[in-house]
PDB file of C-alpha atoms in Angstrom:
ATOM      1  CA  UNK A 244       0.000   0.000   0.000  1.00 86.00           C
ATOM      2  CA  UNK A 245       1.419   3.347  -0.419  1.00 90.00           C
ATOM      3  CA  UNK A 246       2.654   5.372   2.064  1.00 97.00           C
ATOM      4  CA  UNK A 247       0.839   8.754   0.198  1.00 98.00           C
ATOM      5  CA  UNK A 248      -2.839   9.276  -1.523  1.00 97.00           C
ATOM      6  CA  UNK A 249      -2.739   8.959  -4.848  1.00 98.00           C
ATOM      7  CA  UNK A 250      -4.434  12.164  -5.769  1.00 98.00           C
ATOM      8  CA  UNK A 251      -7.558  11.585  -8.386  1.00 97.00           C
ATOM      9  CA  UNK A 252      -7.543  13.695 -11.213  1.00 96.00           C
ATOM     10  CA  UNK A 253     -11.172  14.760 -10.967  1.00 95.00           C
ATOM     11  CA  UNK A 254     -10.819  16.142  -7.732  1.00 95.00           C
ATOM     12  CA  UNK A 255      -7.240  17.282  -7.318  1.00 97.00           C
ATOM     13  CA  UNK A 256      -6.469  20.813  -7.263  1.00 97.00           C
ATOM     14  CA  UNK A 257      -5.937  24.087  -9.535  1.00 97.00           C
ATOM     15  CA  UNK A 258      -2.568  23.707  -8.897  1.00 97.00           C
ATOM     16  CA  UNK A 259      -2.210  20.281  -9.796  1.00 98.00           C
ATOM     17  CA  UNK A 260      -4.893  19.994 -12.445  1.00 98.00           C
ATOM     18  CA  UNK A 261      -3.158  21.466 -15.222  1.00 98.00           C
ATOM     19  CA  UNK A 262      -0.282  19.735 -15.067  1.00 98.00           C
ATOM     20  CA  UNK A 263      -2.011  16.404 -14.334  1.00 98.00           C
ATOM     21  CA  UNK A 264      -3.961  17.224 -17.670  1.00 98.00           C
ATOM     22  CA  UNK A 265      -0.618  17.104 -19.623  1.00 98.00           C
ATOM     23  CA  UNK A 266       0.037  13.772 -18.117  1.00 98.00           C
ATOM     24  CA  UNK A 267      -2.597  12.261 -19.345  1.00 98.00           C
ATOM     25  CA  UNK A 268      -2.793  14.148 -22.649  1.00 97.00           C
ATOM     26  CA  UNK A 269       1.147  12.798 -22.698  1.00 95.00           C
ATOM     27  CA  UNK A 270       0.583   9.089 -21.486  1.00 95.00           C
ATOM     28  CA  UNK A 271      -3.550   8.735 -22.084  1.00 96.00           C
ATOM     29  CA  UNK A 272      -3.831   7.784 -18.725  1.00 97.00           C
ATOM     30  CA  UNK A 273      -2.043   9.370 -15.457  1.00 98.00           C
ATOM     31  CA  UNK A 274       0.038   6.872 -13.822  1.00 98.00           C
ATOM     32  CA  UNK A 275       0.708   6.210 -10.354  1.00 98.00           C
ATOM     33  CA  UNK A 276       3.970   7.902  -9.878  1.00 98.00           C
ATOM     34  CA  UNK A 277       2.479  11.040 -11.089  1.00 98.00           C
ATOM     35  CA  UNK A 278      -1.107  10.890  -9.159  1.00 98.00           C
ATOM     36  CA  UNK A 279       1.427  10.292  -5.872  1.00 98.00           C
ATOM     37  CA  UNK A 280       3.605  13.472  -6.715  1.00 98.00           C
ATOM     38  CA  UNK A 281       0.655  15.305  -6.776  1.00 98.00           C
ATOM     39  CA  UNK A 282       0.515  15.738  -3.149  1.00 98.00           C
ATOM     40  CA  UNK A 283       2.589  18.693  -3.694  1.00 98.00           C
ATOM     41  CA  UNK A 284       2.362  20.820  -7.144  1.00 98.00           C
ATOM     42  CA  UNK A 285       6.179  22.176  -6.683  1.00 98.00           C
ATOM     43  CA  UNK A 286       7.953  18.388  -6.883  1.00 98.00           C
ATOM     44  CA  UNK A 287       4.609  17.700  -9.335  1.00 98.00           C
ATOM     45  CA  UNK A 288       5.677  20.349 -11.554  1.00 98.00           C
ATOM     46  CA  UNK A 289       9.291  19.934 -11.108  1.00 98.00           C
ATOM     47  CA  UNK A 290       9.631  16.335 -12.559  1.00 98.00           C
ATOM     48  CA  UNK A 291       7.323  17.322 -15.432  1.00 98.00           C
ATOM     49  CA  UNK A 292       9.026  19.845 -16.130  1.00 97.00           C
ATOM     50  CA  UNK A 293      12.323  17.958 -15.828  1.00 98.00           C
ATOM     51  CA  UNK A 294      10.848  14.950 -18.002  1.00 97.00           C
ATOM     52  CA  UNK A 295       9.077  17.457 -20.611  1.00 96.00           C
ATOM     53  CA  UNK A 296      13.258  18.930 -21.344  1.00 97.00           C
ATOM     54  CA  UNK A 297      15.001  16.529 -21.299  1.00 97.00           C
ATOM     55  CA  UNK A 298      12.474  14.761 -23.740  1.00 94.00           C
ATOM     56  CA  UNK A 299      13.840  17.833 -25.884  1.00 94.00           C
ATOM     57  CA  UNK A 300      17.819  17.109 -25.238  1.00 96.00           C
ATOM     58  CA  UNK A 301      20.609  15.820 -27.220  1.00 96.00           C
ATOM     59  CA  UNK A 302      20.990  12.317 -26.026  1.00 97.00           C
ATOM     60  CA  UNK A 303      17.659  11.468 -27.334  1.00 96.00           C
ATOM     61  CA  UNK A 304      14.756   9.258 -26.108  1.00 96.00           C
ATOM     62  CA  UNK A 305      15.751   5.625 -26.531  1.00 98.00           C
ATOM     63  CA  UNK A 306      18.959   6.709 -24.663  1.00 98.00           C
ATOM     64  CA  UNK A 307      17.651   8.498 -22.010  1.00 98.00           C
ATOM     65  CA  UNK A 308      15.352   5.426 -21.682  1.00 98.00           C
ATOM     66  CA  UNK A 309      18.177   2.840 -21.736  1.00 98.00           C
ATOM     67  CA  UNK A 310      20.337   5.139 -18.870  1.00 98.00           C
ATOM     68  CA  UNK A 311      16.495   4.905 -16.914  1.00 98.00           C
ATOM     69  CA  UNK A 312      16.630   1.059 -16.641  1.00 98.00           C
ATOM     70  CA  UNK A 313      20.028   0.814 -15.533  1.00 98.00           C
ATOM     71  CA  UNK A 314      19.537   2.850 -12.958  1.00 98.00           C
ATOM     72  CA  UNK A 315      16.050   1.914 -11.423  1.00 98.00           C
ATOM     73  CA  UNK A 316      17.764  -1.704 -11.691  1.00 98.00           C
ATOM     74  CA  UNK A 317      20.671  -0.636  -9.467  1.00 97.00           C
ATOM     75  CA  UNK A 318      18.243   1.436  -6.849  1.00 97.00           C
ATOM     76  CA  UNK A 319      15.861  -1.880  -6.647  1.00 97.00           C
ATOM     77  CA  UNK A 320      13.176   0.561  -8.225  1.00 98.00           C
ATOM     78  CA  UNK A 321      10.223  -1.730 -10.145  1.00 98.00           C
ATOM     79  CA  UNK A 322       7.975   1.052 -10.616  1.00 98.00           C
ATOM     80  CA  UNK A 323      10.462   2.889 -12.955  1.00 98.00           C
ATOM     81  CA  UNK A 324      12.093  -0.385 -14.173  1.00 98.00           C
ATOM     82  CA  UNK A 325       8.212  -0.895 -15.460  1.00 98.00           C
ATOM     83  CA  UNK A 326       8.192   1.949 -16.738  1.00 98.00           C
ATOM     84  CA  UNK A 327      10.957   2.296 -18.717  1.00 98.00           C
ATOM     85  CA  UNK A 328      11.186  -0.692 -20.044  1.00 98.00           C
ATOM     86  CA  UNK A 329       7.951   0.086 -21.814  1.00 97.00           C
ATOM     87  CA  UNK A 330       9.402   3.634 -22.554  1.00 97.00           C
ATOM     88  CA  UNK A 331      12.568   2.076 -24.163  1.00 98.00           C
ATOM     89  CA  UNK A 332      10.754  -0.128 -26.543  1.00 97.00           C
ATOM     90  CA  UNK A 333       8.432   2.710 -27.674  1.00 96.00           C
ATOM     91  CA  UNK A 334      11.504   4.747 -28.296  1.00 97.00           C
ATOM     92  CA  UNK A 335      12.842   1.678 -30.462  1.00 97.00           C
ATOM     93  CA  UNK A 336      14.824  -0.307 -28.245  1.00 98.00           C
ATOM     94  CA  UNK A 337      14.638  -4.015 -28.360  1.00 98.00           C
ATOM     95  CA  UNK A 338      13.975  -6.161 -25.717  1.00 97.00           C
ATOM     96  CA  UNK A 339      17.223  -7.546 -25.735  1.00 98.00           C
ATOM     97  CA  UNK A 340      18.945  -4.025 -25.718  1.00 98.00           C
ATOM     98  CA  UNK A 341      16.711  -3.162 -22.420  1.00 98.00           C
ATOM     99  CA  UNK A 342      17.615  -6.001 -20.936  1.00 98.00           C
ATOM    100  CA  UNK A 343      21.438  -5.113 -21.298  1.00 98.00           C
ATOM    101  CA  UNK A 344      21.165  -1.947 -20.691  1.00 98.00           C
ATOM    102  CA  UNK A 345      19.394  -2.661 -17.490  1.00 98.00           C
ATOM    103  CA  UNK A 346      22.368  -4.341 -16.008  1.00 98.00           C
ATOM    104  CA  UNK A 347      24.326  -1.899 -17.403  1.00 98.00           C
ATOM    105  CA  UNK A 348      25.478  -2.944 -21.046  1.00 98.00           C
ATOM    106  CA  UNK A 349      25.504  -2.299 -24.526  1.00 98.00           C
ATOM    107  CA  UNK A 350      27.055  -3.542 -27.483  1.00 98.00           C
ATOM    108  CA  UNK A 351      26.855   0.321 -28.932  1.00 98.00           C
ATOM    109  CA  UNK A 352      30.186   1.657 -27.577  1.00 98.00           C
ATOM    110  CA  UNK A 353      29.140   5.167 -27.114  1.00 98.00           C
ATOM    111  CA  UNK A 354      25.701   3.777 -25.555  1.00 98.00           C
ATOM    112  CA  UNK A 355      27.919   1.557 -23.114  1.00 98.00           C
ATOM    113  CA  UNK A 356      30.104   4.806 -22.285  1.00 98.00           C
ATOM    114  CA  UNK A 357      26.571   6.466 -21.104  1.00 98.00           C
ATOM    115  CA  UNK A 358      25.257   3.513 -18.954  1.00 98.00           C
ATOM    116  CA  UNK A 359      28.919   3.135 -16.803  1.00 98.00           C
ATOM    117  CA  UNK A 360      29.172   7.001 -16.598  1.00 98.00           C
ATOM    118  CA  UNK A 361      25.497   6.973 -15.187  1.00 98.00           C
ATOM    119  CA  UNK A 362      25.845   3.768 -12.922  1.00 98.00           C
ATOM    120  CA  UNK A 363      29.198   5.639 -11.632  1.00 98.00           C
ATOM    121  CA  UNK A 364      27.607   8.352 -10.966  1.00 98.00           C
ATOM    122  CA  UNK A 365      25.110   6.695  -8.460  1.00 98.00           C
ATOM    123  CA  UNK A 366      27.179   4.064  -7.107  1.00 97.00           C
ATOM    124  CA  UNK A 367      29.746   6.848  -6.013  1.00 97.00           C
ATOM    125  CA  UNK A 368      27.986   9.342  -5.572  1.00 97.00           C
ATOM    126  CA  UNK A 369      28.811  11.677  -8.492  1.00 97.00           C
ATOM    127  CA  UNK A 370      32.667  11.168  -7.434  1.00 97.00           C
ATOM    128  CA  UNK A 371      34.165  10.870 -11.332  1.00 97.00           C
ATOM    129  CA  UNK A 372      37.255  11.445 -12.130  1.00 97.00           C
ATOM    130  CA  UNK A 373      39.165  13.197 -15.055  1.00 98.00           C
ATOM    131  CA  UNK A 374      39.251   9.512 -16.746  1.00 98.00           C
ATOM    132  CA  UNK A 375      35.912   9.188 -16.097  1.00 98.00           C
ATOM    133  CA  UNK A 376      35.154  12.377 -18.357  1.00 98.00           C
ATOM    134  CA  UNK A 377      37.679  11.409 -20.865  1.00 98.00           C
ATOM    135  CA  UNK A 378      35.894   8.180 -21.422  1.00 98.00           C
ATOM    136  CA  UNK A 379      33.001   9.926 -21.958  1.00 97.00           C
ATOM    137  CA  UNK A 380      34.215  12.229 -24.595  1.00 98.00           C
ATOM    138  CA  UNK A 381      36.278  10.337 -26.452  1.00 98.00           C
ATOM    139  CA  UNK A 382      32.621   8.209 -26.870  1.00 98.00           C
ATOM    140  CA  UNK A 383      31.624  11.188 -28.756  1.00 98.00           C
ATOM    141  CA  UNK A 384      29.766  13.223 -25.984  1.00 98.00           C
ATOM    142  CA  UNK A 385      30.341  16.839 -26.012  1.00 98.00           C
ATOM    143  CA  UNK A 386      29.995  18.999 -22.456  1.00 98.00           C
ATOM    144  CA  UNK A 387      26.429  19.500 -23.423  1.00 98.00           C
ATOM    145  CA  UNK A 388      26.057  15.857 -23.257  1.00 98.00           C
ATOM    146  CA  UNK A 389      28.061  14.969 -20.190  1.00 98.00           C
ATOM    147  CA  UNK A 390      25.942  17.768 -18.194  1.00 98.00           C
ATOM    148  CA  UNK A 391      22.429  15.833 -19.737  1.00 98.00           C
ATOM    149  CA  UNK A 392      23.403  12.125 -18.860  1.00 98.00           C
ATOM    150  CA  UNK A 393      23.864  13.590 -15.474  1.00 98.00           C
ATOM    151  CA  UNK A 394      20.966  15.721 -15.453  1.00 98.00           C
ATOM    152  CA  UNK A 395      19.251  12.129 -16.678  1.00 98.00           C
ATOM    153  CA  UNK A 396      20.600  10.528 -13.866  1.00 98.00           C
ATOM    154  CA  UNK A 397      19.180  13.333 -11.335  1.00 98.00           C
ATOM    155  CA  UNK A 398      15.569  12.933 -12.625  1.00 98.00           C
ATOM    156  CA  UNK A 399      15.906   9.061 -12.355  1.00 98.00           C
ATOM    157  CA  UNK A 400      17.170   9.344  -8.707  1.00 98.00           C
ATOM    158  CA  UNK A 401      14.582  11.530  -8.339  1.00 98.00           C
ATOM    159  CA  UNK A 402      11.634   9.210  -9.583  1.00 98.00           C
ATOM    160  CA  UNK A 403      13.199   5.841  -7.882  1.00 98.00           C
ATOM    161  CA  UNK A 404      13.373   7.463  -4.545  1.00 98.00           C
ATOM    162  CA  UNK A 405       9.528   8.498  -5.293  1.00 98.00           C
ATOM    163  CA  UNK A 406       8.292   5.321  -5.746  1.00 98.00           C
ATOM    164  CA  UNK A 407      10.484   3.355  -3.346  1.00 98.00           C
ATOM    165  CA  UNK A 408      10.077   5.415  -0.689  1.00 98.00           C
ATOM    166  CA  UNK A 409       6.043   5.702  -0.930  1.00 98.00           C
ATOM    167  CA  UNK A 410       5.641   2.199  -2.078  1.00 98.00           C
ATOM    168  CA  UNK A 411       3.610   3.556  -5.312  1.00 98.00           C
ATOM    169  CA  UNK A 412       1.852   0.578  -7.072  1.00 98.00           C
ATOM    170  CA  UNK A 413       3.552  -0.306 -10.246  1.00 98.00           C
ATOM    171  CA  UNK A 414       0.386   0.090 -13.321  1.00 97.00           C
ATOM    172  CA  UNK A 415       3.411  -0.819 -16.376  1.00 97.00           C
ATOM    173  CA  UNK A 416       3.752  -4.550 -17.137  1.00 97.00           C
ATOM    174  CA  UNK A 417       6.394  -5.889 -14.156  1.00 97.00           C
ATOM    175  CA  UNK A 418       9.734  -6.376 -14.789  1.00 98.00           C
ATOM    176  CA  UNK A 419      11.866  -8.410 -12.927  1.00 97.00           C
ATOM    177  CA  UNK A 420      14.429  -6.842 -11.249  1.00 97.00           C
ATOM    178  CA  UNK A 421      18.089  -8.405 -12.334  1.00 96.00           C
ATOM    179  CA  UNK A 422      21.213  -8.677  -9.832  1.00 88.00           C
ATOM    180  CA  UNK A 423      24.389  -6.867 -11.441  1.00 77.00           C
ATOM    181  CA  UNK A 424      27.696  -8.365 -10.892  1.00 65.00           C
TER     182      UNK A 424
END
């Protein structure tokens, strides 16, 4: 059960309404994640605002997706594993490319330089190193997109900690949650 309402549309407030409106325009339905950030319009406007620009950014969907999965995997998040997983194919990953990427792999080099910046990121706590950075761009990401796949990473944090922490009831077909070496 989770630890928060979920806020119905039809009677939330004016200062969640519009935004929940987008959702669903967005999605077709509001999910569960977004009806339990609703409880407060700043962090409800925040991550749609956060998912709305990135959506916009360099690295591009099926990326962003693929960085998404490897991290709910690592924070033991299945709402946003669920999630993205569904995301990622819609943004033309296959299933066998989310599957890698959600322990952290890729057979795309500069795909594979993403997903172990990301994962470093979160396992150390944003402690990367000059090599670390170098990696990156010599993948072919520019300081634009070093300053997105962490920006990614942020949001992702941001939605796994949501949904762990208030125990919000996955509505995306379940995925099953993979131990990483």
């Amino acid at each position: 059960m989770t630890h928060v309402n979920l806020v119905d549309p039809a009677s939330s407030s004016a200062a969640v309404k519009p935004t929940l409106d987008k959702i669903n325009g967005a999605f077709g339905v509001i999910p569960n994640m977004f009806k339990a950030v609703a409880n407060s319009s700043a962090a409800l406007n925040s991550m749609w605002g956060s998912f709305g620009a990135l959506s916009g950014g360099k690295l591009g969907s099926r990326l962003g997706e693929e960085i998404a999965v490897a991290i709910a995997n690592v924070n033991q998040c299945e709402y946003c594993l669920a999630a993205h997983t569904a995301l990622g194919r819609k943004a033309g990953a296959s299933v066998d490319e989310i599957a890698a990427a959600q322990v952290g792999k890729s057979s795309d080099p500069r795909t594979q330089a993403a997903l172990t910046f990301a994962l470093k990121i979160v396992r150390d706590r944003a402690a990367v190193s000059d090599t670390d950075i170098a990696a990156l761009k010599a993948a072919g990401f520019d300081d634009e997109g070093v300053v997105e796949i962490i920006a990614h990473v942020a949001l992702n944090l941001f939605t796994n900690y949501v949904n762990v922490a208030l125990n919000v009831p996955v509505d995306f077909p379940a995925v099953q949650l993979k131990r990483v070496a």
